[in-house]
Amino acid sequence: MADYIYPITRLIECFRRLPGVGSKSAARMAFGVLEMPENEAEEFCAAIRSVKHDVGRCCVCCNLSDKDKCDICSDPGRDESVICVVEDARAVNALERAHEYTGTYHVLGGVISPMNGITPDKLNVKELIARLNGDVKEVIIATNPDIEGETTAVYLSKLIRPLGVKVTRLAYGVPVGADLEFADSETLARALEGRREF
Amino acid sequence: MADYIYPITRLIECFRRLPGVGSKSAARMAFGVLEMPENEAEEFCAAIRSVKHDVGRCCVCCNLSDKDKCDICSDPGRDESVICVVEDARAVNALERAHEYTGTYHVLGGVISPMNGITPDKLNVKELIARLNGDVKEVIIATNPDIEGETTAVYLSKLIRPLGVKVTRLAYGVPVGADLEFADSETLARALEGRREF
């Protein structure tokens, strides 16, 4: 009898299925649920159901949305002539937090990864191409700076450039506030390569 | 628009209410729910409801139980003449994992903590006293080795010893596998004090 009673074990198992959750944190969270007020637990269930039922994809940019067209695509203040291509909704959120970008987005829904069976046709690539209707002047590729993100960036640039649209890539370099001593050499090489005049 | 859409934000908030969950892990888990199959999400909701509705307290030891009397108290192989007093269900679980103890438990449901308004009458103390019916030979106090756990241990020992029951405390000492160099001096002092002959 070294296990918890079934209802608790079952909830621990549910938490363990979530990304980045080990057995100890799963147990701590299950006890958290046990101790929370009844109405908070009901709210939790309702919130889980809601993300499964109410969240779809924006018909323009493929970002997560609870409406047919997301808030960014519906915003007349956003510059529709620039599209920033990202892997997922979290990247959109990160870029929005920078309060710097005023164009629109396109969410690929992943990156090309033949090892995992993700080929370009599994991503929202044709939806992106369909948006390049002549009004779009620039596509900024903002996939993650890793091998798969790079592969996807190269693939997209080869696909888009022939359409007469400018294709750019987010700058590589040392992160603001970082210590050069701890930057990896690949990042430093890219930072030197991409250096700019004052 | 630096936030996620409402259904996601709401689920992130629910995860954040759980102990030890910060905003980044809450977001990661909310996206985990978004990406999990529909049936797993339903199972998750059912598991949350189940811990709220099916988990009660054992009528004997006050441990969490989905039956009137828990499995340990119902087990005829357990020695009912020894009661190990712990703070919560997690401590029972930890001791059971050690596969050393064959007596029964009593779960206090917390420790005395006047700062947080937890006085002895808020704990399952009278249920413990009611069990000391003459058949019980020893009460092992296994509250955590911190100030509140110690206070509770002293309080209980003063309450129980006059009833003619032997009261013991879990041994303090250096944890097995630890390095003496990194043991705190209080622990080392207790380990010296509690030294035993080979």
GROMACS .gro file of C-alpha atoms in nm, chain B residues 51-149:
model
   99
  249VAL     CA    1  -1.104   1.369  -0.579
  250LYS     CA    2  -1.352   1.633  -0.466
  251HIS     CA    3  -1.646   1.392  -0.431
  252ASP     CA    4  -1.506   1.046  -0.357
  253VAL     CA    5  -1.226   1.126  -0.114
  254GLY     CA    6  -1.316   1.150   0.254
  255ARG     CA    7  -1.145   1.067   0.582
  256CYS     CA    8  -1.099   0.725   0.740
  257CYS     CA    9  -1.325   0.699   1.046
  258VAL     CA   10  -1.036   0.559   1.252
  259CYS     CA   11  -0.710   0.730   1.153
  260CYS     CA   12  -0.846   1.037   0.970
  261ASN     CA   13  -0.624   0.960   0.668
  262LEU     CA   14  -0.762   1.030   0.321
  263SER     CA   15  -0.981   0.743   0.212
  264ASP     CA   16  -1.242   0.659  -0.047
  265LYS     CA   17  -1.397   0.411   0.197
  266ASP     CA   18  -1.538   0.459   0.546
  267LYS     CA   19  -1.235   0.280   0.694
  268CYS     CA   20  -0.903   0.302   0.507
  269ASP     CA   21  -0.705   0.004   0.376
  270ILE     CA   22  -0.441   0.028   0.649
  271CYS     CA   23  -0.696   0.039   0.933
  272SER     CA   24  -0.888  -0.248   0.770
  273ASP     CA   25  -0.574  -0.464   0.733
  274PRO     CA   26  -0.572  -0.737   1.002
  275GLY     CA   27  -0.193  -0.769   0.952
  276ARG     CA   28  -0.124  -0.424   1.098
  277ASP     CA   29  -0.031  -0.393   1.462
  278GLU     CA   30  -0.302  -0.183   1.624
  279SER     CA   31  -0.107  -0.140   1.945
  280VAL     CA   32   0.126   0.111   1.776
  281ILE     CA   33   0.004   0.440   1.628
  282CYS     CA   34   0.230   0.663   1.424
  283VAL     CA   35   0.108   1.023   1.432
  284VAL     CA   36   0.176   1.224   1.114
  285GLU     CA   37   0.079   1.560   0.973
  286ASP     CA   38  -0.085   1.453   0.649
  287ALA     CA   39  -0.154   1.178   0.398
  288ARG     CA   40   0.174   1.242   0.217
  289ALA     CA   41   0.368   1.151   0.531
  290VAL     CA   42   0.176   0.822   0.554
  291ASN     CA   43   0.270   0.755   0.194
  292ALA     CA   44   0.638   0.834   0.258
  293LEU     CA   45   0.653   0.602   0.560
  294GLU     CA   46   0.473   0.323   0.373
  295ARG     CA   47   0.730   0.349   0.096
  296ALA     CA   48   1.001   0.267   0.353
  297HIS     CA   49   0.835  -0.080   0.403
  298GLU     CA   50   0.949  -0.083   0.764
  299TYR     CA   51   0.649   0.008   0.973
  300THR     CA   52   0.368  -0.239   1.042
  301GLY     CA   53   0.159  -0.042   1.292
  302THR     CA   54  -0.125   0.198   1.222
  303TYR     CA   55  -0.132   0.573   1.163
  304HIS     CA   56  -0.313   0.879   1.283
  305VAL     CA   57  -0.331   1.181   1.055
  306LEU     CA   58  -0.348   1.514   1.240
  307GLY     CA   59  -0.445   1.717   0.936
  308GLY     CA   60  -0.176   1.978   1.004
  309VAL     CA   61   0.039   2.106   1.291
  310ILE     CA   62  -0.016   2.355   1.570
  311SER     CA   63   0.055   2.699   1.426
  312PRO     CA   64  -0.088   2.990   1.627
  313MET     CA   65   0.039   3.234   1.360
  314ASN     CA   66  -0.195   3.071   1.109
  315GLY     CA   67  -0.476   3.027   1.361
  316ILE     CA   68  -0.425   2.651   1.386
  317THR     CA   69  -0.486   2.550   1.744
  318PRO     CA   70  -0.499   2.187   1.867
  319ASP     CA   71  -0.880   2.181   1.846
  320LYS     CA   72  -0.851   2.236   1.466
  321LEU     CA   73  -0.646   1.914   1.435
  322ASN     CA   74  -0.761   1.552   1.471
  323VAL     CA   75  -0.629   1.536   1.828
  324LYS     CA   76  -0.945   1.427   2.008
  325GLU     CA   77  -0.986   1.143   1.756
  326LEU     CA   78  -0.633   1.033   1.849
  327ILE     CA   79  -0.701   1.047   2.224
  328ALA     CA   80  -1.022   0.847   2.168
  329ARG     CA   81  -0.812   0.565   2.017
  330LEU     CA   82  -0.591   0.533   2.327
  331ASN     CA   83  -0.828   0.280   2.483
  332GLY     CA   84  -0.584   0.056   2.668
  333ASP     CA   85  -0.481  -0.165   2.372
  334VAL     CA   86  -0.241   0.097   2.239
  335LYS     CA   87   0.111   0.054   2.380
  336GLU     CA   88   0.307   0.315   2.186
  337VAL     CA   89   0.247   0.639   2.001
  338ILE     CA   90   0.527   0.736   1.761
  339ILE     CA   91   0.520   1.105   1.684
  340ALA     CA   92   0.636   1.164   1.328
  341THR     CA   93   0.553   1.529   1.264
  342ASN     CA   94   0.805   1.711   1.045
  343PRO     CA   95   1.135   1.811   1.210
  344ASP     CA   96   1.064   2.185   1.199
  345ILE     CA   97   0.954   2.431   1.466
  346GLU     CA   98   0.580   2.375   1.424
  347GLY     CA   99   0.623   1.998   1.400
   0.00000   0.00000   0.00000
